Coordinates of C-alpha atoms and ligand atoms in Angstrom, one line a residue:
X1 CA 106.6 163.9 110.4
X2 CA 105.4 160.4 110.8
X3 CA 108.0 158.1 109.3
X4 CA 105.7 155.1 109.0
X5 CA 103.6 154.4 106.0
X6 CA 100.6 153.5 108.1
X7 CA 97.5 155.6 107.6
X8 CA 95.7 156.7 110.7
X9 CA 92.5 154.8 111.3
X10 CA 89.3 156.8 110.7
X11 CA 86.0 156.0 112.4
X12 CA 82.7 157.7 112.9
X13 CA 78.9 157.8 112.6
X14 CA 77.3 158.4 109.2
X15 CA 73.6 159.2 109.1
X16 CA 71.6 157.9 106.2
X17 CA 69.1 160.7 105.6
X18 CA 66.6 161.5 102.9
X19 CA 63.0 161.2 101.7
X20 CA 61.1 158.0 102.4
X21 CA 61.7 155.2 99.8
X22 CA 65.0 156.5 98.3
X23 CA 66.9 153.4 99.4
X24 CA 68.6 154.3 102.7
X25 CA 68.0 150.9 104.3
X26 CA 68.8 149.0 101.1
X27 CA 72.1 151.0 101.0
X28 CA 73.0 150.2 104.6
X29 CA 72.3 146.5 104.1
X30 CA 74.4 146.5 100.9
X31 CA 77.3 148.2 102.7
X32 CA 77.2 145.6 105.5
X33 CA 76.6 142.7 103.2
X34 CA 73.8 141.6 105.6
X35 CA 70.2 142.6 106.1
X36 CA 69.8 144.5 109.4
X37 CA 67.2 147.1 108.4
X38 CA 64.0 146.2 106.6
X39 CA 63.3 147.6 103.2
X40 CA 60.2 147.5 101.0
X41 CA 58.8 149.3 98.0
X42 CA 56.4 151.2 100.2
X43 CA 57.5 154.6 101.7
X44 CA 57.9 155.0 105.5
X45 CA 59.1 151.5 106.1
X46 CA 61.8 152.4 108.6
X47 CA 60.4 153.7 111.9
X48 CA 63.4 153.7 114.2
X49 CA 67.1 154.5 114.2
X50 CA 68.9 151.4 113.1
X51 CA 72.7 151.1 113.6
X52 CA 74.9 149.1 111.3
X53 CA 78.7 148.8 111.8
X54 CA 81.1 148.3 108.9
X55 CA 84.7 147.6 109.9
X56 CA 87.6 147.7 107.5
X57 CA 90.6 146.1 109.2
X58 CA 93.5 148.6 109.3
X59 CA 91.4 151.3 107.6
X60 CA 88.7 152.2 110.1
X61 CA 85.0 151.9 110.9
X62 CA 81.9 153.4 109.4
X63 CA 78.9 153.3 111.8
X64 CA 75.8 153.8 109.7
X65 CA 72.7 155.3 111.4
X66 CA 69.7 154.4 109.2
X67 CA 66.8 156.7 109.9
X68 CA 63.1 157.0 108.9
X69 CA 62.5 159.0 105.7
X70 CA 61.9 162.7 106.3
X71 CA 58.3 163.6 105.4
X72 CA 55.5 165.8 106.6
X73 CA 54.0 164.0 109.6
X74 CA 50.3 163.5 109.6
X75 CA 49.8 161.5 112.8
X76 CA 51.6 160.9 116.1
X77 CA 53.5 157.9 114.8
X78 CA 54.9 160.0 111.9
X79 CA 55.8 162.8 114.3
X80 CA 57.8 160.4 116.4
X81 CA 59.5 159.0 113.3
X82 CA 60.5 162.3 111.9
X83 CA 61.6 163.8 115.3
X84 CA 63.7 160.7 116.0
X85 CA 65.2 160.8 112.6
X86 CA 66.3 164.4 113.0
X87 CA 67.7 163.9 116.5
X88 CA 69.6 160.7 115.4
X89 CA 71.0 162.6 112.4
X90 CA 72.2 165.4 114.7
X91 CA 74.2 162.9 116.8
X92 CA 76.4 161.8 113.9
X93 CA 79.7 163.0 112.3
X94 CA 78.6 163.1 108.7
X95 CA 75.3 163.0 106.8
X96 CA 74.9 160.9 103.7
X97 CA 71.9 162.5 101.9
X98 CA 70.4 159.8 99.8
X99 CA 68.5 160.8 96.6
X100 CA 66.3 158.8 94.3
X101 CA 67.8 159.7 90.8
X102 CA 65.0 158.4 88.6
X103 CA 62.4 160.2 90.8
X104 CA 64.3 163.4 90.3
X105 CA 64.2 162.9 86.6
X106 CA 60.5 162.1 86.7
X107 CA 59.4 164.8 89.1
X108 CA 61.8 167.6 88.6
X109 CA 63.1 166.9 85.0
X110 CA 66.6 166.3 86.3
X111 CA 66.6 169.2 88.8
X112 CA 66.2 169.0 92.5
X113 CA 62.9 167.7 93.8
X114 CA 61.0 170.0 96.1
X115 CA 60.8 167.4 98.8
X116 CA 64.6 167.1 98.7
X117 CA 64.8 170.9 99.2
X118 CA 62.9 170.4 102.4
X119 CA 65.2 167.6 103.4
X120 CA 68.2 169.8 102.6
X121 CA 66.7 172.6 104.8
X122 CA 66.4 170.3 107.7
X123 CA 69.9 168.9 107.2
X124 CA 71.4 172.4 107.0
X125 CA 70.2 173.0 110.5
X126 CA 72.4 170.2 111.8
X127 CA 75.5 172.1 110.5
X128 CA 77.1 168.7 109.8
X129 CA 79.1 167.9 106.7
X130 CA 77.0 166.4 104.0
X131 CA 77.9 163.9 101.2
X132 CA 75.3 163.0 98.5
X133 CA 74.5 159.5 97.3
X134 CA 72.6 159.7 94.0
X135 CA 70.9 156.3 94.2
X136 CA 69.0 154.0 91.8
X137 CA 71.1 154.9 88.8
X138 CA 70.4 151.4 87.4
X139 CA 66.9 152.8 86.7
X140 CA 67.9 155.9 84.8
X141 CA 66.8 155.6 81.2
X142 CA 69.7 157.8 80.0
X143 CA 72.9 157.2 82.1
X144 CA 74.1 160.5 80.7
X145 CA 71.7 162.3 83.0
X146 CA 73.8 161.4 86.0
X147 CA 76.2 164.4 85.6
X148 CA 73.6 167.1 85.3
X149 CA 71.8 165.6 88.2
X150 CA 75.0 165.6 90.4
X151 CA 75.5 169.2 89.4
X152 CA 71.9 170.2 90.4
X153 CA 72.2 168.5 93.8
X154 CA 75.7 169.8 94.5
X155 CA 74.3 173.3 93.9
X156 CA 71.5 173.1 96.5
X157 CA 71.8 176.3 98.5
X158 CA 72.8 176.2 102.2
X159 CA 74.3 172.7 102.4
X160 CA 77.6 172.9 100.4
X161 CA 78.0 169.1 99.9
X162 CA 81.5 167.7 100.2
X163 CA 80.9 165.4 97.2
X164 CA 78.3 163.4 95.4
X165 CA 78.6 159.7 94.4
X166 CA 76.3 158.0 91.9
X167 CA 75.3 154.5 93.2
X168 CA 73.0 151.7 92.8
X169 CA 72.4 150.2 96.3
X170 CA 70.4 147.4 94.7
X171 CA 73.1 146.3 92.2
X172 CA 76.1 147.4 94.2
X173 CA 77.5 149.9 91.8
X174 CA 79.6 152.7 93.3
X175 CA 79.5 151.4 96.8
X176 CA 83.3 150.9 97.2
X177 CA 83.9 154.4 96.0
X178 CA 81.2 155.7 98.4
X179 CA 82.8 153.9 101.3
X180 CA 86.2 155.5 100.6
X181 CA 84.6 158.9 100.3
X182 CA 82.8 158.5 103.6
X183 CA 85.9 157.2 105.4
X184 CA 88.0 160.1 104.0
X185 CA 85.6 162.6 105.7
X186 CA 85.4 160.8 109.1
X187 CA 87.6 161.9 112.1
X188 CA 90.8 160.0 112.8
X189 CA 90.4 157.6 115.6
X190 CA 90.1 153.9 116.6
X191 CA 87.0 151.8 115.9
X192 CA 84.0 152.8 118.1
X193 CA 82.5 149.3 118.3
X194 CA 84.1 145.8 118.4
X195 CA 85.3 144.6 115.0
X196 CA 82.9 141.6 114.9
X197 CA 79.8 143.7 115.8
X198 CA 77.3 144.5 113.1
X199 CA 74.4 146.1 115.0
X200 CA 73.3 147.1 118.5
X201 CA 69.7 146.2 117.8
X202 CA 68.1 143.7 120.2
X203 CA 67.2 140.3 118.8
X204 CA 63.6 140.8 119.6
X205 CA 63.5 144.1 117.8
X206 CA 65.1 142.6 114.7
X207 CA 62.7 139.7 114.8
X208 CA 59.7 142.1 115.0
X209 CA 61.0 144.1 112.1
X210 CA 61.4 141.1 109.9
X211 CA 57.8 140.2 110.6
X212 CA 56.7 143.7 109.9
X213 CA 58.6 143.7 106.5
X214 CA 56.7 140.6 105.4
X215 CA 53.4 142.1 106.6
X216 CA 54.1 145.3 104.7
X217 CA 54.9 143.3 101.5
X218 CA 51.8 141.2 101.9
X219 CA 49.3 144.0 102.5
X220 CA 48.1 147.1 100.8
X221 CA 46.6 150.6 101.2
X222 CA 46.6 151.7 104.9
X223 CA 47.3 148.3 106.4
X224 CA 51.1 148.6 106.6
X225 CA 50.7 152.1 108.1
X226 CA 48.2 150.9 110.7
X227 CA 50.3 147.9 111.8
X228 CA 53.0 147.5 114.4
X229 CA 54.7 144.3 115.5
X230 CA 56.1 143.2 118.9
X231 CA 57.8 140.0 119.8
X232 CA 56.4 139.0 123.2
X233 CA 58.3 135.8 123.7
X234 CA 61.8 134.9 122.5
X235 CA 63.3 131.7 123.9
X236 CA 66.6 130.6 122.5
X237 CA 67.2 126.9 123.0
X238 CA 70.8 126.3 121.7
X239 CA 70.7 122.7 122.8
X240 CA 68.0 121.9 120.3
X241 CA 69.2 124.6 117.9
X242 CA 65.8 126.2 118.0
X243 CA 64.4 129.7 118.8
X244 CA 60.7 129.9 119.8
X245 CA 59.1 133.3 119.3
X246 CA 55.6 134.7 119.8
X247 CA 54.9 137.7 117.6
X248 CA 51.9 140.0 117.9
X249 CA 50.7 142.2 115.0
X250 CA 48.9 145.2 116.3
X251 CA 46.3 146.9 114.1
X252 CA 44.1 149.9 114.6
X253 CA 40.7 148.4 113.6
X254 CA 38.8 145.1 113.6
X255 CA 38.4 145.1 109.8
X256 CA 42.2 145.3 109.5
X257 CA 42.6 142.2 111.6
X258 CA 40.4 140.2 109.3
X259 CA 42.3 141.3 106.2
X260 CA 45.7 140.3 107.8
X261 CA 44.4 136.9 108.8
X262 CA 42.9 136.3 105.4
X263 CA 40.7 133.5 104.1
X264 CA 41.1 130.6 106.5
X265 CA 44.2 132.2 107.9
X266 CA 46.0 132.1 104.6
X267 CA 47.5 135.5 104.6
X268 CA 48.8 135.3 108.2
X269 CA 50.2 131.9 107.4
X270 CA 52.1 133.3 104.4
X271 CA 53.4 136.2 106.4
X272 CA 54.6 133.8 109.1
X273 CA 56.3 131.4 106.8
X274 CA 58.1 134.2 104.9
X275 CA 59.2 135.8 108.2
X276 CA 60.3 132.5 109.6
X277 CA 62.6 131.7 106.6
X278 CA 64.3 135.1 106.9
X279 CA 64.6 134.8 110.7
X280 CA 66.2 131.4 110.3
X281 CA 68.8 132.8 107.9
X282 CA 69.5 135.7 110.3
X283 CA 69.8 133.7 113.5
X284 CA 71.3 130.6 111.9
X285 CA 68.8 128.5 113.9
X286 CA 65.5 126.8 113.3
X287 CA 62.7 129.2 114.3
X288 CA 59.4 128.3 115.7
X289 CA 57.1 131.3 115.1
X290 CA 53.7 131.8 116.5
X291 CA 51.8 134.9 115.2
X292 CA 48.8 136.6 116.5
X293 CA 46.8 139.7 115.4
X294 CA 45.5 142.1 118.0
X295 CA 43.4 145.2 117.7
X296 CA 45.0 148.0 119.7
X297 CA 42.5 150.7 118.7
X298 CA 44.1 153.9 117.5
X299 CA 47.6 153.0 118.6
X300 CA 49.2 155.1 115.8
X301 CA 47.7 158.3 117.1
X302 CA 48.1 157.6 120.9
X303 CA 51.4 158.6 122.5
X304 CA 51.2 156.1 125.3
X305 CA 50.3 153.2 123.0
X306 CA 53.2 154.3 120.7
X307 CA 55.6 154.0 123.5
X308 CA 54.4 150.6 124.5
X309 CA 54.9 149.4 120.9
X310 CA 58.5 150.7 120.8
X311 CA 58.1 154.2 119.3
X312 CA 59.3 156.4 122.1
X313 CA 60.7 159.8 121.5
X314 CA 64.4 159.9 121.8
X315 CA 65.9 162.6 124.2
Ligands
GTP401 N1 66.2 150.0 91.2 C1 66.6 150.2 92.4 N2 65.8 150.2 93.4 C2 66.3 150.4 94.6 C3 67.7 150.8 94.8 N3 67.9 151.1 96.1 C4 66.7 150.8 96.7 N4 65.7 150.4 95.8 C5 64.3 150.1 96.1 O1 63.7 151.2 96.6 C6 62.7 150.8 97.5 C7 62.8 151.5 98.9 O2 64.0 151.0 99.5 P1 64.3 151.3 101.0 O3 65.7 150.8 101.3 O4 63.2 150.6 101.9 O5 64.2 152.8 101.1 P2 64.3 153.8 102.4 O6 64.9 155.0 102.0 O7 65.0 153.1 103.5 O8 62.7 154.0 102.8 P3 62.1 154.5 104.2 O9 62.5 153.5 105.2 O10 60.6 154.3 103.9 O11 62.5 155.8 104.5 C8 62.8 149.3 97.6 O12 61.8 148.7 96.8 C9 64.2 149.0 97.2 O13 64.4 147.7 96.6 C10 68.5 150.9 93.7 O14 69.7 151.2 93.7 N5 67.9 150.6 92.5
MG402 MG1 64.3 152.6 105.4

């Protein structure tokens, strides 16, 4: 027997999986204490796999893999999103199945939502261990509903969850407990990434995502779903403490371009200044952001255009 009191380190990959809009990205950011993955009130915000590393000195490392919400794809972009979500989930050690508790109350009277049954079916195929996070409990009208809800979800056939933790990713409730539950189910082993690393995402990608978040928040209807953002230039000038970026918003149609630009450029200006403020916080530098809108006709339904805009199929 090991005479020392030292616990073995535990480390591994945890996939954040679930329907769109349940709070996966909000949860990852809350766990990391820093915004890496964009989150909005509109479903299908996350389009790529986003990695977030949480290191607990002397305890271990949880590597979160945030994924696009699982939904029925209706165009090529959505197919790539869902395919990539499933293949990213399959590469992890443990799945955290995130559930929107108030939505389950509203749509299934405290039972399991049909859409979550579909998610569970897809997750069962990975044969990975599953932990449930019952999220948004701050929004439950009756906190007493949490227990029956946990029971209902623990009883989903075919997935045998290892446990269920009620949380509020937004308010921070239950997150410490969730972290220890996740760590307790990860394999023993040293950290997988350097202790000071928080993500493997390229700076240009993060910049494009922050711009897309502000665009999604500032627009309505089909516009967020018809838009993609690339950062074509990214010049870091540490001597001047300045980063210069040129971002391009790609839309599917001319009319969408006009809407995004707004009256006398007002909307584009607002998107730009909100994105800039957030980029400056993230990079710790002054940011000079130039934004353009370009019509890339039908990009969301064209495989080759999707690849050019950063939505390639993972192997
Ligand atoms: N009240 C409340 N709102 C939350 C909580 N967690 C997330 N939200 C909100 O739910 C919405 C969706 O959050 P996201 O983190 O973008 O959800 P997601 O699961 O990543 O969504 P997709 O990327 O579209 O799959 C946002 O408006 C969040 O602020 C929570 O614990 N309580
Ligand atoms: Mg997300």
